[in-house]
């Protein structure tokens, strides 16, 4: 599946063509710092293989490669809430360092959010951002998300406790 956007940006289901591009791009401590601790660091060729194989089982897909001008530039994905929280989907995204500042993440978040509301029966899509990651907060705001909450002292990264900023986009609200 390919979701085409503007400016040569596409969301593409993970496939073998991404394998050798993924691990060198993803193996960056600056990216890992802004993601959950479950994100491997260092990111190895084995992690890339596992990720691509893991994502081939979802129908409809919940995680996509972000491509810019036909090359892997990052990743975007979601996880649906469980049980009574099933009306929610949480998204996460990252873009390789050489692609920062080009508007790629903003376009990817817009495309992905529209896709989630089209394919899944959810009422809200949200993202949680560490307090030091102002760039991702800006991406979400440019993509139409609004600040919803600040969870005080909600995370610990490298021994430092910080606040978690939550952004949301509600179905049918502009």
GROMACS .gro file of C-alpha atoms in nm:
model
  174
    1UNK     CA    1   0.000   0.000   0.000
    2UNK     CA    2   0.118   0.349  -0.086
    3UNK     CA    3  -0.035   0.670   0.046
    4UNK     CA    4   0.095   0.948  -0.173
    5UNK     CA    5   0.130   1.299  -0.042
    6UNK     CA    6   0.265   1.624  -0.173
    7UNK     CA    7   0.628   1.720  -0.230
    8UNK     CA    8   0.746   1.364  -0.310
    9UNK     CA    9   0.639   1.225   0.030
   10UNK     CA   10   0.472   0.883   0.052
   11UNK     CA   11   0.376   0.640   0.325
   12UNK     CA   12   0.461   0.288   0.209
   13UNK     CA   13   0.398  -0.047   0.375
   14UNK     CA   14   0.721  -0.197   0.504
   15UNK     CA   15   0.886  -0.434   0.258
   16UNK     CA   16   1.220  -0.591   0.168
   17UNK     CA   17   1.326  -0.284  -0.030
   18UNK     CA   18   1.352  -0.096   0.302
   19UNK     CA   19   1.572  -0.352   0.473
   20UNK     CA   20   1.920  -0.217   0.391
   21UNK     CA   21   1.806   0.145   0.424
   22UNK     CA   22   1.641   0.104   0.763
   23UNK     CA   23   1.914   0.008   1.005
   24UNK     CA   24   2.171   0.275   0.907
   25UNK     CA   25   1.902   0.547   0.921
   26UNK     CA   26   1.745   0.421   1.245
   27UNK     CA   27   2.074   0.364   1.428
   28UNK     CA   28   2.098   0.715   1.568
   29UNK     CA   29   2.097   0.800   1.942
   30UNK     CA   30   1.937   1.139   1.861
   31UNK     CA   31   1.634   0.955   1.725
   32UNK     CA   32   1.624   0.698   2.006
   33UNK     CA   33   1.634   0.976   2.267
   34UNK     CA   34   1.292   1.098   2.149
   35UNK     CA   35   1.127   0.753   2.135
   36UNK     CA   36   1.019   0.494   2.390
   37UNK     CA   37   1.289   0.279   2.546
   38UNK     CA   38   1.156  -0.022   2.351
   39UNK     CA   39   1.312   0.135   2.039
   40UNK     CA   40   1.641  -0.054   1.995
   41UNK     CA   41   1.966   0.135   2.038
   42UNK     CA   42   2.196   0.051   1.879
   43UNK     CA   43   1.961  -0.035   1.594
   44UNK     CA   44   2.100  -0.338   1.414
   45UNK     CA   45   2.036  -0.521   1.090
   46UNK     CA   46   1.852  -0.784   1.297
   47UNK     CA   47   1.622  -0.516   1.442
   48UNK     CA   48   1.544  -0.399   1.089
   49UNK     CA   49   1.460  -0.753   0.976
   50UNK     CA   50   1.236  -0.810   1.280
   51UNK     CA   51   1.051  -0.479   1.229
   52UNK     CA   52   0.982  -0.539   0.860
   53UNK     CA   53   0.863  -0.897   0.919
   54UNK     CA   54   0.649  -0.789   1.217
   55UNK     CA   55   0.464  -0.531   1.008
   56UNK     CA   56   0.377  -0.761   0.722
   57UNK     CA   57   0.101  -0.928   0.928
   58UNK     CA   58  -0.121  -0.622   0.980
   59UNK     CA   59  -0.427  -0.572   0.761
   60UNK     CA   60  -0.494  -0.287   0.734
   61UNK     CA   61  -0.138  -0.173   0.804
   62UNK     CA   62  -0.072   0.025   1.122
   63UNK     CA   63   0.293   0.117   1.056
   64UNK     CA   64   0.445   0.269   0.745
   65UNK     CA   65   0.781   0.368   0.607
   66UNK     CA   66   0.803   0.738   0.527
   67UNK     CA   67   0.964   0.786   0.186
   68UNK     CA   68   1.093   1.113   0.046
   69UNK     CA   69   1.183   1.121  -0.324
   70UNK     CA   70   1.166   0.741  -0.328
   71UNK     CA   71   1.411   0.689  -0.039
   72UNK     CA   72   1.341   0.579   0.317
   73UNK     CA   73   1.328   0.890   0.536
   74UNK     CA   74   1.164   0.760   0.855
   75UNK     CA   75   0.873   0.573   1.009
   76UNK     CA   76   0.524   0.640   1.137
   77UNK     CA   77   0.290   0.406   1.318
   78UNK     CA   78   0.008   0.358   1.560
   79UNK     CA   79  -0.124   0.140   1.835
   80UNK     CA   80  -0.492   0.107   1.912
   81UNK     CA   81  -0.614   0.135   2.268
   82UNK     CA   82  -0.736  -0.182   2.437
   83UNK     CA   83  -1.081  -0.266   2.572
   84UNK     CA   84  -1.271   0.048   2.675
   85UNK     CA   85  -0.990   0.263   2.530
   86UNK     CA   86  -1.039   0.117   2.179
   87UNK     CA   87  -1.172   0.453   2.053
   88UNK     CA   88  -0.813   0.583   2.077
   89UNK     CA   89  -0.506   0.536   1.861
   90UNK     CA   90  -0.164   0.656   1.969
   91UNK     CA   91   0.079   0.755   1.697
   92UNK     CA   92   0.455   0.778   1.693
   93UNK     CA   93   0.695   0.891   1.425
   94UNK     CA   94   1.059   0.961   1.351
   95UNK     CA   95   1.254   1.100   1.058
   96UNK     CA   96   1.622   1.037   0.984
   97UNK     CA   97   1.853   1.319   1.085
   98UNK     CA   98   1.951   1.408   0.728
   99UNK     CA   99   1.581   1.474   0.658
  100UNK     CA  100   1.511   1.703   0.955
  101UNK     CA  101   1.367   2.049   0.890
  102UNK     CA  102   1.215   1.967   0.551
  103UNK     CA  103   0.848   1.937   0.655
  104UNK     CA  104   0.851   1.561   0.595
  105UNK     CA  105   0.724   1.465   0.940
  106UNK     CA  106   0.439   1.718   0.925
  107UNK     CA  107   0.319   1.588   0.589
  108UNK     CA  108   0.353   1.227   0.707
  109UNK     CA  109   0.148   1.296   1.022
  110UNK     CA  110  -0.127   1.464   0.815
  111UNK     CA  111  -0.142   1.171   0.568
  112UNK     CA  112  -0.131   0.909   0.841
  113UNK     CA  113  -0.397   1.073   1.058
  114UNK     CA  114  -0.638   1.093   0.762
  115UNK     CA  115  -0.566   0.726   0.687
  116UNK     CA  116  -0.635   0.621   1.049
  117UNK     CA  117  -0.970   0.801   1.057
  118UNK     CA  118  -1.063   0.643   0.723
  119UNK     CA  119  -0.961   0.283   0.802
  120UNK     CA  120  -1.025   0.250   1.176
  121UNK     CA  121  -1.334   0.317   1.385
  122UNK     CA  122  -1.160   0.546   1.632
  123UNK     CA  123  -1.268   0.882   1.768
  124UNK     CA  124  -0.931   1.026   1.862
  125UNK     CA  125  -0.567   1.002   1.762
  126UNK     CA  126  -0.307   1.123   2.008
  127UNK     CA  127   0.068   1.148   2.056
  128UNK     CA  128   0.280   1.188   2.367
  129UNK     CA  129   0.598   1.395   2.341
  130UNK     CA  130   0.882   1.438   2.589
  131UNK     CA  131   0.915   1.794   2.720
  132UNK     CA  132   1.252   1.849   2.549
  133UNK     CA  133   1.126   1.750   2.201
  134UNK     CA  134   0.987   2.086   2.089
  135UNK     CA  135   1.040   1.996   1.721
  136UNK     CA  136   0.787   1.710   1.740
  137UNK     CA  137   0.540   1.933   1.925
  138UNK     CA  138   0.568   2.179   1.634
  139UNK     CA  139   0.514   1.896   1.383
  140UNK     CA  140   0.192   1.792   1.556
  141UNK     CA  141   0.059   2.147   1.581
  142UNK     CA  142   0.131   2.210   1.211
  143UNK     CA  143  -0.053   1.884   1.135
  144UNK     CA  144  -0.366   2.008   1.315
  145UNK     CA  145  -0.321   1.845   1.655
  146UNK     CA  146  -0.398   2.045   1.969
  147UNK     CA  147  -0.232   2.030   2.310
  148UNK     CA  148  -0.450   1.825   2.543
  149UNK     CA  149  -0.258   1.764   2.862
  150UNK     CA  150   0.075   1.787   3.037
  151UNK     CA  151   0.147   1.478   3.243
  152UNK     CA  152   0.382   1.604   3.514
  153UNK     CA  153   0.690   1.395   3.592
  154UNK     CA  154   0.551   1.117   3.372
  155UNK     CA  155   0.871   0.979   3.218
  156UNK     CA  156   1.235   0.909   3.290
  157UNK     CA  157   1.500   0.917   3.018
  158UNK     CA  158   1.870   0.868   3.094
  159UNK     CA  159   1.804   0.923   3.463
  160UNK     CA  160   1.617   1.252   3.416
  161UNK     CA  161   1.247   1.280   3.503
  162UNK     CA  162   1.036   1.502   3.281
  163UNK     CA  163   0.690   1.607   3.172
  164UNK     CA  164   0.499   1.438   2.891
  165UNK     CA  165   0.301   1.662   2.654
  166UNK     CA  166  -0.007   1.503   2.498
  167UNK     CA  167  -0.151   1.623   2.166
  168UNK     CA  168  -0.478   1.506   2.013
  169UNK     CA  169  -0.683   1.520   1.697
  170UNK     CA  170  -1.052   1.433   1.734
  171UNK     CA  171  -1.251   1.283   1.446
  172UNK     CA  172  -1.456   1.546   1.262
  173UNK     CA  173  -1.305   1.839   1.456
  174UNK     CA  174  -1.100   2.095   1.269
   0.00000   0.00000   0.00000
